[in-house]
Amino acid sequence: MGQGPGIREFNRLYKELDGLYHNLALRQGLSDSASIILYALYLLGDGCLQRDICDLSYISKQTINSSIRRLEQDGYLYLQPGRGRDMHICLTPEGRRLVEEKAAPVAAMEERAFSGMPQEDQQALLRLTHAYLARLRAEAGRIL
């Protein structure tokens, strides 16, 4: 059976993009999940909830929880009780330094790469990615 060349190239690009983020995390001395958590804390702000990070990253609660516990043990963050079972993820001073040192440059890199594209390309990329995702969800619905 196989796949057509278009989808093969799309999948290759997707994996290359994923590999780029993996290599960035490695170069920064972080696991993929720790890198994602620090990035999420940079975007969402200090005191966000674990579910906010899961929603932003599309990573399982178990993976995020394990990495949060590790970052907590390493002294980069602490958990503060919220309403009900909610736990706010708060950065220690060392954690704030780590976010500024590791996550901020990645976010700035992404912003420069995206904003460096012509506006019509930015809009086309978003429009086409949304369209592909909608079609993929519809197809996945046939399997699930």
Tab-separated table of N, CA and C in Angstrom:
chain	number	residue	atom	x	y	z
A	1	MET	N	0.833	-1.189	0.000
A	1	MET	CA	0.000	0.000	0.000
A	1	MET	C	0.877	1.252	0.000
A	2	GLY	N	1.259	1.708	1.157
A	2	GLY	CA	2.128	2.874	1.220
A	2	GLY	C	1.368	4.186	1.201
A	3	GLN	N	2.128	5.239	1.123
A	3	GLN	CA	1.573	6.586	1.104
A	3	GLN	C	2.124	7.332	-0.091
A	4	GLY	N	1.386	8.365	-0.481
A	4	GLY	CA	1.839	9.207	-1.569
A	4	GLY	C	2.999	10.082	-1.122
A	5	PRO	N	3.729	10.649	-2.088
A	5	PRO	CA	4.907	11.448	-1.748
A	5	PRO	C	4.573	12.705	-0.938
A	6	GLY	N	3.396	13.267	-1.126
A	6	GLY	CA	3.032	14.485	-0.390
A	6	GLY	C	2.921	14.234	1.104
A	7	ILE	N	2.198	13.181	1.480
A	7	ILE	CA	2.026	12.900	2.905
A	7	ILE	C	3.329	12.407	3.513
A	8	ARG	N	4.125	11.674	2.750
A	8	ARG	CA	5.432	11.243	3.265
A	8	ARG	C	6.306	12.455	3.589
A	9	GLU	N	6.315	13.432	2.683
A	9	GLU	CA	7.117	14.640	2.919
A	9	GLU	C	6.558	15.435	4.098
A	10	PHE	N	5.243	15.539	4.205
A	10	PHE	CA	4.638	16.242	5.336
A	10	PHE	C	5.042	15.562	6.649
A	11	ASN	N	4.943	14.231	6.705
A	11	ASN	CA	5.314	13.498	7.910
A	11	ASN	C	6.800	13.647	8.224
A	12	ARG	N	7.637	13.655	7.189
A	12	ARG	CA	9.067	13.851	7.401
A	12	ARG	C	9.336	15.222	8.002
A	13	LEU	N	8.673	16.247	7.477
A	13	LEU	CA	8.840	17.600	8.004
A	13	LEU	C	8.358	17.696	9.448
A	14	TYR	N	7.232	17.041	9.742
A	14	TYR	CA	6.703	17.033	11.106
A	14	TYR	C	7.722	16.404	12.060
A	15	LYS	N	8.300	15.280	11.654
A	15	LYS	CA	9.286	14.598	12.492
A	15	LYS	C	10.578	15.415	12.602
A	16	GLU	N	10.948	16.102	11.545
A	16	GLU	CA	12.124	16.965	11.597
A	16	GLU	C	11.898	18.112	12.580
A	17	LEU	N	10.712	18.679	12.557
A	17	LEU	CA	10.350	19.741	13.499
A	17	LEU	C	10.410	19.223	14.930
A	18	ASP	N	9.846	18.036	15.159
A	18	ASP	CA	9.876	17.421	16.482
A	18	ASP	C	11.326	17.165	16.902
A	19	GLY	N	12.148	16.693	15.972
A	19	GLY	CA	13.561	16.443	16.256
A	19	GLY	C	14.321	17.714	16.596
A	20	LEU	N	13.964	18.815	15.946
A	20	LEU	CA	14.599	20.094	16.240
A	20	LEU	C	14.362	20.484	17.696
A	21	TYR	N	13.123	20.360	18.154
A	21	TYR	CA	12.808	20.688	19.555
A	21	TYR	C	13.493	19.713	20.514
A	22	HIS	N	13.574	18.448	20.138
A	22	HIS	CA	14.267	17.465	20.970
A	22	HIS	C	15.748	17.837	21.102
A	23	ASN	N	16.380	18.195	19.989
A	23	ASN	CA	17.790	18.588	20.022
A	23	ASN	C	18.019	19.869	20.812
A	24	LEU	N	17.091	20.818	20.719
A	24	LEU	CA	17.192	22.041	21.529
A	24	LEU	C	17.159	21.695	23.012
A	25	ALA	N	16.230	20.827	23.405
A	25	ALA	CA	16.134	20.424	24.807
A	25	ALA	C	17.424	19.749	25.260
A	26	LEU	N	17.943	18.836	24.444
A	26	LEU	CA	19.196	18.152	24.793
A	26	LEU	C	20.341	19.140	24.967
A	27	ARG	N	20.471	20.081	24.042
A	27	ARG	CA	21.546	21.080	24.108
A	27	ARG	C	21.438	21.936	25.360
A	28	GLN	N	20.192	22.118	25.820
A	28	GLN	CA	19.974	22.914	27.028
A	28	GLN	C	20.081	22.069	28.298
A	29	GLY	N	20.356	20.774	28.134
A	29	GLY	CA	20.482	19.896	29.285
A	29	GLY	C	19.151	19.537	29.920
A	30	LEU	N	18.079	19.539	29.110
A	30	LEU	CA	16.731	19.266	29.620
A	30	LEU	C	16.137	18.043	28.931
A	31	SER	N	15.240	17.392	29.629
A	31	SER	CA	14.425	16.369	28.982
A	31	SER	C	13.391	17.088	28.125
A	32	ASP	N	12.797	16.373	27.196
A	32	ASP	CA	11.752	16.973	26.360
A	32	ASP	C	10.620	17.509	27.224
A	33	SER	N	10.176	16.712	28.205
A	33	SER	CA	9.031	17.138	29.019
A	33	SER	C	9.389	18.317	29.926
A	34	ALA	N	10.605	18.353	30.472
A	34	ALA	CA	11.012	19.508	31.283
A	34	ALA	C	11.060	20.765	30.421
A	35	SER	N	11.573	20.632	29.206
A	35	SER	CA	11.612	21.765	28.290
A	35	SER	C	10.206	22.278	27.998
A	36	ILE	N	9.280	21.365	27.781
A	36	ILE	CA	7.894	21.737	27.493
A	36	ILE	C	7.255	22.429	28.693
A	37	ILE	N	7.524	21.946	29.889
A	37	ILE	CA	6.952	22.564	31.092
A	37	ILE	C	7.510	23.972	31.292
A	38	LEU	N	8.802	24.136	31.148
A	38	LEU	CA	9.392	25.467	31.300
A	38	LEU	C	8.857	26.430	30.241
A	39	TYR	N	8.707	25.942	29.028
A	39	TYR	CA	8.141	26.748	27.934
A	39	TYR	C	6.708	27.154	28.268
A	40	ALA	N	5.923	26.196	28.762
A	40	ALA	CA	4.533	26.489	29.131
A	40	ALA	C	4.473	27.508	30.257
A	41	LEU	N	5.342	27.371	31.249
A	41	LEU	CA	5.365	28.347	32.347
A	41	LEU	C	5.755	29.728	31.833
A	42	TYR	N	6.629	29.770	30.842
A	42	TYR	CA	6.996	31.048	30.231
A	42	TYR	C	5.774	31.681	29.561
A	43	LEU	N	5.023	30.870	28.817
A	43	LEU	CA	3.863	31.394	28.096
A	43	LEU	C	2.665	31.662	29.000
A	44	LEU	N	2.383	30.735	29.917
A	44	LEU	CA	1.183	30.820	30.741
A	44	LEU	C	1.381	31.654	31.999
A	45	GLY	N	2.605	31.739	32.444
A	45	GLY	CA	2.902	32.503	33.643
A	45	GLY	C	2.991	31.635	34.879
A	46	ASP	N	3.691	32.153	35.825
A	46	ASP	CA	3.884	31.504	37.110
A	46	ASP	C	2.534	31.275	37.780
A	47	GLY	N	2.338	30.097	38.338
A	47	GLY	CA	1.102	29.802	39.046
A	47	GLY	C	0.034	29.127	38.206
A	48	CYS	N	0.378	28.736	36.989
A	48	CYS	CA	-0.615	28.062	36.147
A	48	CYS	C	-0.887	26.664	36.707
A	49	LEU	N	-1.888	26.023	36.180
A	49	LEU	CA	-2.274	24.687	36.623
A	49	LEU	C	-1.671	23.625	35.711
A	50	GLN	N	-1.528	22.410	36.251
A	50	GLN	CA	-1.020	21.299	35.457
A	50	GLN	C	-1.894	21.076	34.235
A	51	ARG	N	-3.193	21.190	34.384
A	51	ARG	CA	-4.089	20.962	33.240
A	51	ARG	C	-3.869	22.010	32.152
A	52	ASP	N	-3.470	23.239	32.549
A	52	ASP	CA	-3.160	24.270	31.553
A	52	ASP	C	-1.972	23.842	30.693
A	53	ILE	N	-0.975	23.239	31.336
A	53	ILE	CA	0.202	22.770	30.613
A	53	ILE	C	-0.178	21.604	29.700
A	54	CYS	N	-1.017	20.686	30.202
A	54	CYS	CA	-1.481	19.561	29.381
A	54	CYS	C	-2.247	20.063	28.166
A	55	ASP	N	-3.122	21.045	28.374
A	55	ASP	CA	-3.921	21.601	27.277
A	55	ASP	C	-3.046	22.301	26.242
A	56	LEU	N	-2.012	22.975	26.698
A	56	LEU	CA	-1.116	23.694	25.782
A	56	LEU	C	-0.217	22.741	25.002
A	57	SER	N	0.244	21.684	25.680
A	57	SER	CA	1.264	20.827	25.080
A	57	SER	C	0.735	19.545	24.447
A	58	TYR	N	-0.502	19.162	24.784
A	58	TYR	CA	-1.075	17.900	24.295
A	58	TYR	C	-0.239	16.696	24.751
A	59	ILE	N	0.306	16.805	25.950
A	59	ILE	CA	1.062	15.717	26.551
A	59	ILE	C	0.250	15.185	27.724
A	60	SER	N	0.361	13.888	27.981
A	60	SER	CA	-0.463	13.257	29.009
A	60	SER	C	-0.201	13.847	30.385
A	61	LYS	N	-1.240	13.787	31.207
A	61	LYS	CA	-1.153	14.278	32.579
A	61	LYS	C	-0.070	13.531	33.359
A	62	GLN	N	0.069	12.227	33.109
A	62	GLN	CA	1.068	11.430	33.820
A	62	GLN	C	2.490	11.898	33.488
A	63	THR	N	2.744	12.147	32.215
A	63	THR	CA	4.080	12.601	31.802
A	63	THR	C	4.387	13.962	32.394
A	64	ILE	N	3.420	14.869	32.313
A	64	ILE	CA	3.606	16.218	32.864
A	64	ILE	C	3.809	16.132	34.372
A	65	ASN	N	3.000	15.321	35.051
A	65	ASN	CA	3.100	15.198	36.504
A	65	ASN	C	4.476	14.674	36.918
A	66	SER	N	4.971	13.653	36.218
A	66	SER	CA	6.290	13.099	36.550
A	66	SER	C	7.383	14.152	36.386
A	67	SER	N	7.310	14.910	35.316
A	67	SER	CA	8.328	15.925	35.066
A	67	SER	C	8.221	17.077	36.064
A	68	ILE	N	7.006	17.429	36.433
A	68	ILE	CA	6.814	18.473	37.447
A	68	ILE	C	7.440	18.030	38.760
A	69	ARG	N	7.210	16.788	39.130
A	69	ARG	CA	7.795	16.257	40.384
A	69	ARG	C	9.313	16.316	40.331
A	70	ARG	N	9.890	16.004	39.195
A	70	ARG	CA	11.351	16.046	39.051
A	70	ARG	C	11.861	17.482	39.166
A	71	LEU	N	11.189	18.420	38.496
A	71	LEU	CA	11.583	19.830	38.585
A	71	LEU	C	11.408	20.364	40.003
A	72	GLU	N	10.414	19.849	40.693
A	72	GLU	CA	10.192	20.227	42.093
A	72	GLU	C	11.351	19.703	42.961
A	73	GLN	N	11.728	18.442	42.756
A	73	GLN	CA	12.855	17.861	43.497
A	73	GLN	C	14.160	18.610	43.230
A	74	ASP	N	14.309	19.104	42.015
A	74	ASP	CA	15.520	19.833	41.643
A	74	ASP	C	15.509	21.288	42.126
A	75	GLY	N	14.409	21.711	42.740
A	75	GLY	CA	14.336	23.045	43.321
A	75	GLY	C	13.943	24.155	42.375
A	76	TYR	N	13.338	23.802	41.229
A	76	TYR	CA	12.959	24.817	40.257
A	76	TYR	C	11.516	25.293	40.396
A	77	LEU	N	10.698	24.489	41.021
A	77	LEU	CA	9.308	24.895	41.211
A	77	LEU	C	8.742	24.252	42.467
A	78	TYR	N	7.583	24.752	42.869
A	78	TYR	CA	6.864	24.177	43.999
A	78	TYR	C	5.380	24.233	43.673
A	79	LEU	N	4.621	23.416	44.360
A	79	LEU	CA	3.184	23.348	44.132
A	79	LEU	C	2.471	24.069	45.258
A	80	GLN	N	1.491	24.857	44.871
A	80	GLN	CA	0.707	25.619	45.844
A	80	GLN	C	-0.758	25.233	45.678
A	81	PRO	N	-1.420	24.797	46.768
A	81	PRO	CA	-2.824	24.387	46.664
A	81	PRO	C	-3.712	25.529	46.160
A	82	GLY	N	-4.678	25.153	45.351
A	82	GLY	CA	-5.661	26.101	44.842
A	82	GLY	C	-7.042	25.654	45.266
A	83	ARG	N	-8.013	25.956	44.448
A	83	ARG	CA	-9.395	25.578	44.738
A	83	ARG	C	-9.589	24.089	44.462
A	84	GLY	N	-10.245	23.405	45.367
A	84	GLY	CA	-10.498	21.976	45.192
A	84	GLY	C	-9.189	21.208	45.142
A	85	ARG	N	-9.032	20.404	44.092
A	85	ARG	CA	-7.808	19.611	43.933
A	85	ARG	C	-6.763	20.322	43.086
A	86	ASP	N	-7.057	21.540	42.673
A	86	ASP	CA	-6.118	22.293	41.831
A	86	ASP	C	-4.818	22.568	42.570
A	87	MET	N	-3.725	22.394	41.844
A	87	MET	CA	-2.402	22.738	42.357
A	87	MET	C	-1.762	23.705	41.374
A	88	HIS	N	-1.383	24.856	41.887
A	88	HIS	CA	-0.700	25.851	41.056
A	88	HIS	C	0.791	25.533	41.014
A	89	ILE	N	1.357	25.634	39.845
A	89	ILE	CA	2.778	25.365	39.648
A	89	ILE	C	3.498	26.705	39.707
A	90	CYS	N	4.322	26.846	40.725
A	90	CYS	CA	4.997	28.122	40.968
A	90	CYS	C	6.507	27.940	40.846
A	91	LEU	N	7.140	28.928	40.292
A	91	LEU	CA	8.590	28.895	40.095
A	91	LEU	C	9.318	29.423	41.321
A	92	THR	N	10.400	28.769	41.665
A	92	THR	CA	11.319	29.302	42.664
A	92	THR	C	12.174	30.352	41.957
A	93	PRO	N	12.950	31.135	42.704
A	93	PRO	CA	13.850	32.081	42.029
A	93	PRO	C	14.780	31.377	41.030
A	94	GLU	N	15.273	30.196	41.384
A	94	GLU	CA	16.120	29.432	40.464
A	94	GLU	C	15.313	28.982	39.238
A	95	GLY	N	14.051	28.639	39.461
A	95	GLY	CA	13.173	28.248	38.361
A	95	GLY	C	12.906	29.402	37.407
A	96	ARG	N	12.707	30.601	37.953
A	96	ARG	CA	12.501	31.784	37.099
A	96	ARG	C	13.737	32.035	36.236
A	97	ARG	N	14.913	31.862	36.847
A	97	ARG	CA	16.157	32.034	36.087
A	97	ARG	C	16.238	31.004	34.974
A	98	LEU	N	15.870	29.762	35.280
A	98	LEU	CA	15.918	28.688	34.287
A	98	LEU	C	14.951	28.954	33.135
A	99	VAL	N	13.756	29.436	33.440
A	99	VAL	CA	12.776	29.764	32.399
A	99	VAL	C	13.315	30.862	31.490
A	100	GLU	N	13.903	31.889	32.088
A	100	GLU	CA	14.453	32.980	31.275
A	100	GLU	C	15.646	32.522	30.445
A	101	GLU	N	16.419	31.608	30.990
A	101	GLU	CA	17.617	31.124	30.298
A	101	GLU	C	17.299	30.098	29.213
A	102	LYS	N	16.288	29.249	29.444
A	102	LYS	CA	16.017	28.131	28.536
A	102	LYS	C	14.779	28.348	27.661
A	103	ALA	N	13.669	28.731	28.259
A	103	ALA	CA	12.404	28.820	27.509
A	103	ALA	C	12.271	30.116	26.726
A	104	ALA	N	12.681	31.224	27.318
A	104	ALA	CA	12.528	32.522	26.643
A	104	ALA	C	13.237	32.555	25.286
A	105	PRO	N	14.473	32.043	25.179
A	105	PRO	CA	15.122	32.065	23.864
A	105	PRO	C	14.405	31.208	22.815
A	106	VAL	N	13.812	30.102	23.237
A	106	VAL	CA	13.068	29.252	22.296
A	106	VAL	C	11.831	29.993	21.794
A	107	ALA	N	11.103	30.627	22.716
A	107	ALA	CA	9.920	31.395	22.312
A	107	ALA	C	10.309	32.538	21.378
A	108	ALA	N	11.410	33.205	21.671
A	108	ALA	CA	11.878	34.304	20.810
A	108	ALA	C	12.300	33.778	19.440
A	109	MET	N	12.941	32.606	19.415
A	109	MET	CA	13.343	31.975	18.149
A	109	MET	C	12.112	31.701	17.290
A	110	GLU	N	11.078	31.143	17.912
A	110	GLU	CA	9.844	30.844	17.173
A	110	GLU	C	9.209	32.120	16.635
A	111	GLU	N	9.174	33.140	17.461
A	111	GLU	CA	8.572	34.409	17.046
A	111	GLU	C	9.324	35.005	15.869
A	112	ARG	N	10.640	34.983	15.927
A	112	ARG	CA	11.445	35.525	14.814
A	112	ARG	C	11.223	34.721	13.532
A	113	ALA	N	11.195	33.392	13.664
A	113	ALA	CA	11.015	32.543	12.478
A	113	ALA	C	9.654	32.789	11.841
A	114	PHE	N	8.618	32.868	12.658
A	114	PHE	CA	7.268	33.051	12.127
A	114	PHE	C	7.077	34.466	11.579
A	115	SER	N	7.482	35.458	12.366
A	115	SER	CA	7.276	36.846	11.922
A	115	SER	C	8.194	37.210	10.757
A	116	GLY	N	9.256	36.428	10.529
A	116	GLY	CA	10.140	36.661	9.390
A	116	GLY	C	9.548	36.209	8.069
A	117	MET	N	8.453	35.459	8.149
A	117	MET	CA	7.756	35.034	6.927
A	117	MET	C	6.801	36.144	6.494
A	118	PRO	N	6.579	36.299	5.208
A	118	PRO	CA	5.571	37.275	4.767
A	118	PRO	C	4.216	36.965	5.418
A	119	GLN	N	3.453	38.005	5.692
A	119	GLN	CA	2.175	37.836	6.388
A	119	GLN	C	1.240	36.877	5.650
A	120	GLU	N	1.245	36.927	4.330
A	120	GLU	CA	0.363	36.011	3.590
A	120	GLU	C	0.805	34.553	3.762
A	121	ASP	N	2.118	34.319	3.920
A	121	ASP	CA	2.604	32.965	4.191
A	121	ASP	C	2.220	32.517	5.598
A	122	GLN	N	2.311	33.440	6.554
A	122	GLN	CA	1.881	33.124	7.921
A	122	GLN	C	0.414	32.692	7.933
A	123	GLN	N	-0.420	33.477	7.269
A	123	GLN	CA	-1.853	33.174	7.231
A	123	GLN	C	-2.119	31.869	6.489
A	124	ALA	N	-1.397	31.631	5.405
A	124	ALA	CA	-1.574	30.390	4.638
A	124	ALA	C	-1.156	29.177	5.467
A	125	LEU	N	-0.042	29.294	6.169
A	125	LEU	CA	0.414	28.192	7.017
A	125	LEU	C	-0.637	27.852	8.068
A	126	LEU	N	-1.163	28.857	8.736
A	126	LEU	CA	-2.187	28.625	9.757
A	126	LEU	C	-3.464	28.058	9.145
A	127	ARG	N	-3.910	28.646	8.051
A	127	ARG	CA	-5.142	28.193	7.403
A	127	ARG	C	-5.023	26.744	6.945
A	128	LEU	N	-3.927	26.420	6.288
A	128	LEU	CA	-3.748	25.066	5.769
A	128	LEU	C	-3.540	24.046	6.892
A	129	THR	N	-2.838	24.431	7.936
A	129	THR	CA	-2.652	23.520	9.065
A	129	THR	C	-3.983	23.253	9.755
A	130	HIS	N	-4.797	24.290	9.931
A	130	HIS	CA	-6.150	24.102	10.502
A	130	HIS	C	-6.982	23.172	9.616
A	131	ALA	N	-6.923	23.387	8.323
A	131	ALA	CA	-7.713	22.563	7.394
A	131	ALA	C	-7.260	21.103	7.440
A	132	TYR	N	-5.952	20.877	7.447
A	132	TYR	CA	-5.432	19.507	7.501
A	132	TYR	C	-5.836	18.842	8.817
A	133	LEU	N	-5.719	19.567	9.913
A	133	LEU	CA	-6.079	19.017	11.220
A	133	LEU	C	-7.569	18.662	11.271
A	134	ALA	N	-8.419	19.499	10.729
A	134	ALA	CA	-9.859	19.213	10.709
A	134	ALA	C	-10.149	17.943	9.903
A	135	ARG	N	-9.506	17.814	8.760
A	135	ARG	CA	-9.710	16.616	7.936
A	135	ARG	C	-9.140	15.372	8.613
A	136	LEU	N	-7.993	15.526	9.257
A	136	LEU	CA	-7.382	14.400	9.959
A	136	LEU	C	-8.261	13.948	11.124
A	137	ARG	N	-8.837	14.912	11.864
A	137	ARG	CA	-9.770	14.558	12.954
A	137	ARG	C	-10.969	13.790	12.409
A	138	ALA	N	-11.504	14.247	11.292
A	138	ALA	CA	-12.649	13.574	10.691
A	138	ALA	C	-12.282	12.136	10.298
A	139	GLU	N	-11.113	11.965	9.716
A	139	GLU	CA	-10.661	10.620	9.340
A	139	GLU	C	-10.384	9.753	10.567
A	140	ALA	N	-9.821	10.359	11.592
A	140	ALA	CA	-9.553	9.611	12.833
A	140	ALA	C	-10.867	9.151	13.480
A	141	GLY	N	-11.907	9.956	13.311
A	141	GLY	CA	-13.218	9.588	13.841
A	141	GLY	C	-13.736	8.289	13.244
A	142	ARG	N	-13.326	7.974	12.045
A	142	ARG	CA	-13.732	6.713	11.408
A	142	ARG	C	-13.036	5.510	12.027
A	143	ILE	N	-11.851	5.742	12.585
A	143	ILE	CA	-11.080	4.661	13.188
A	143	ILE	C	-11.407	4.506	14.673
A	144	LEU	N	-11.565	5.624	15.357
A	144	LEU	CA	-11.765	5.598	16.809
A	144	LEU	C	-13.156	5.223	17.226
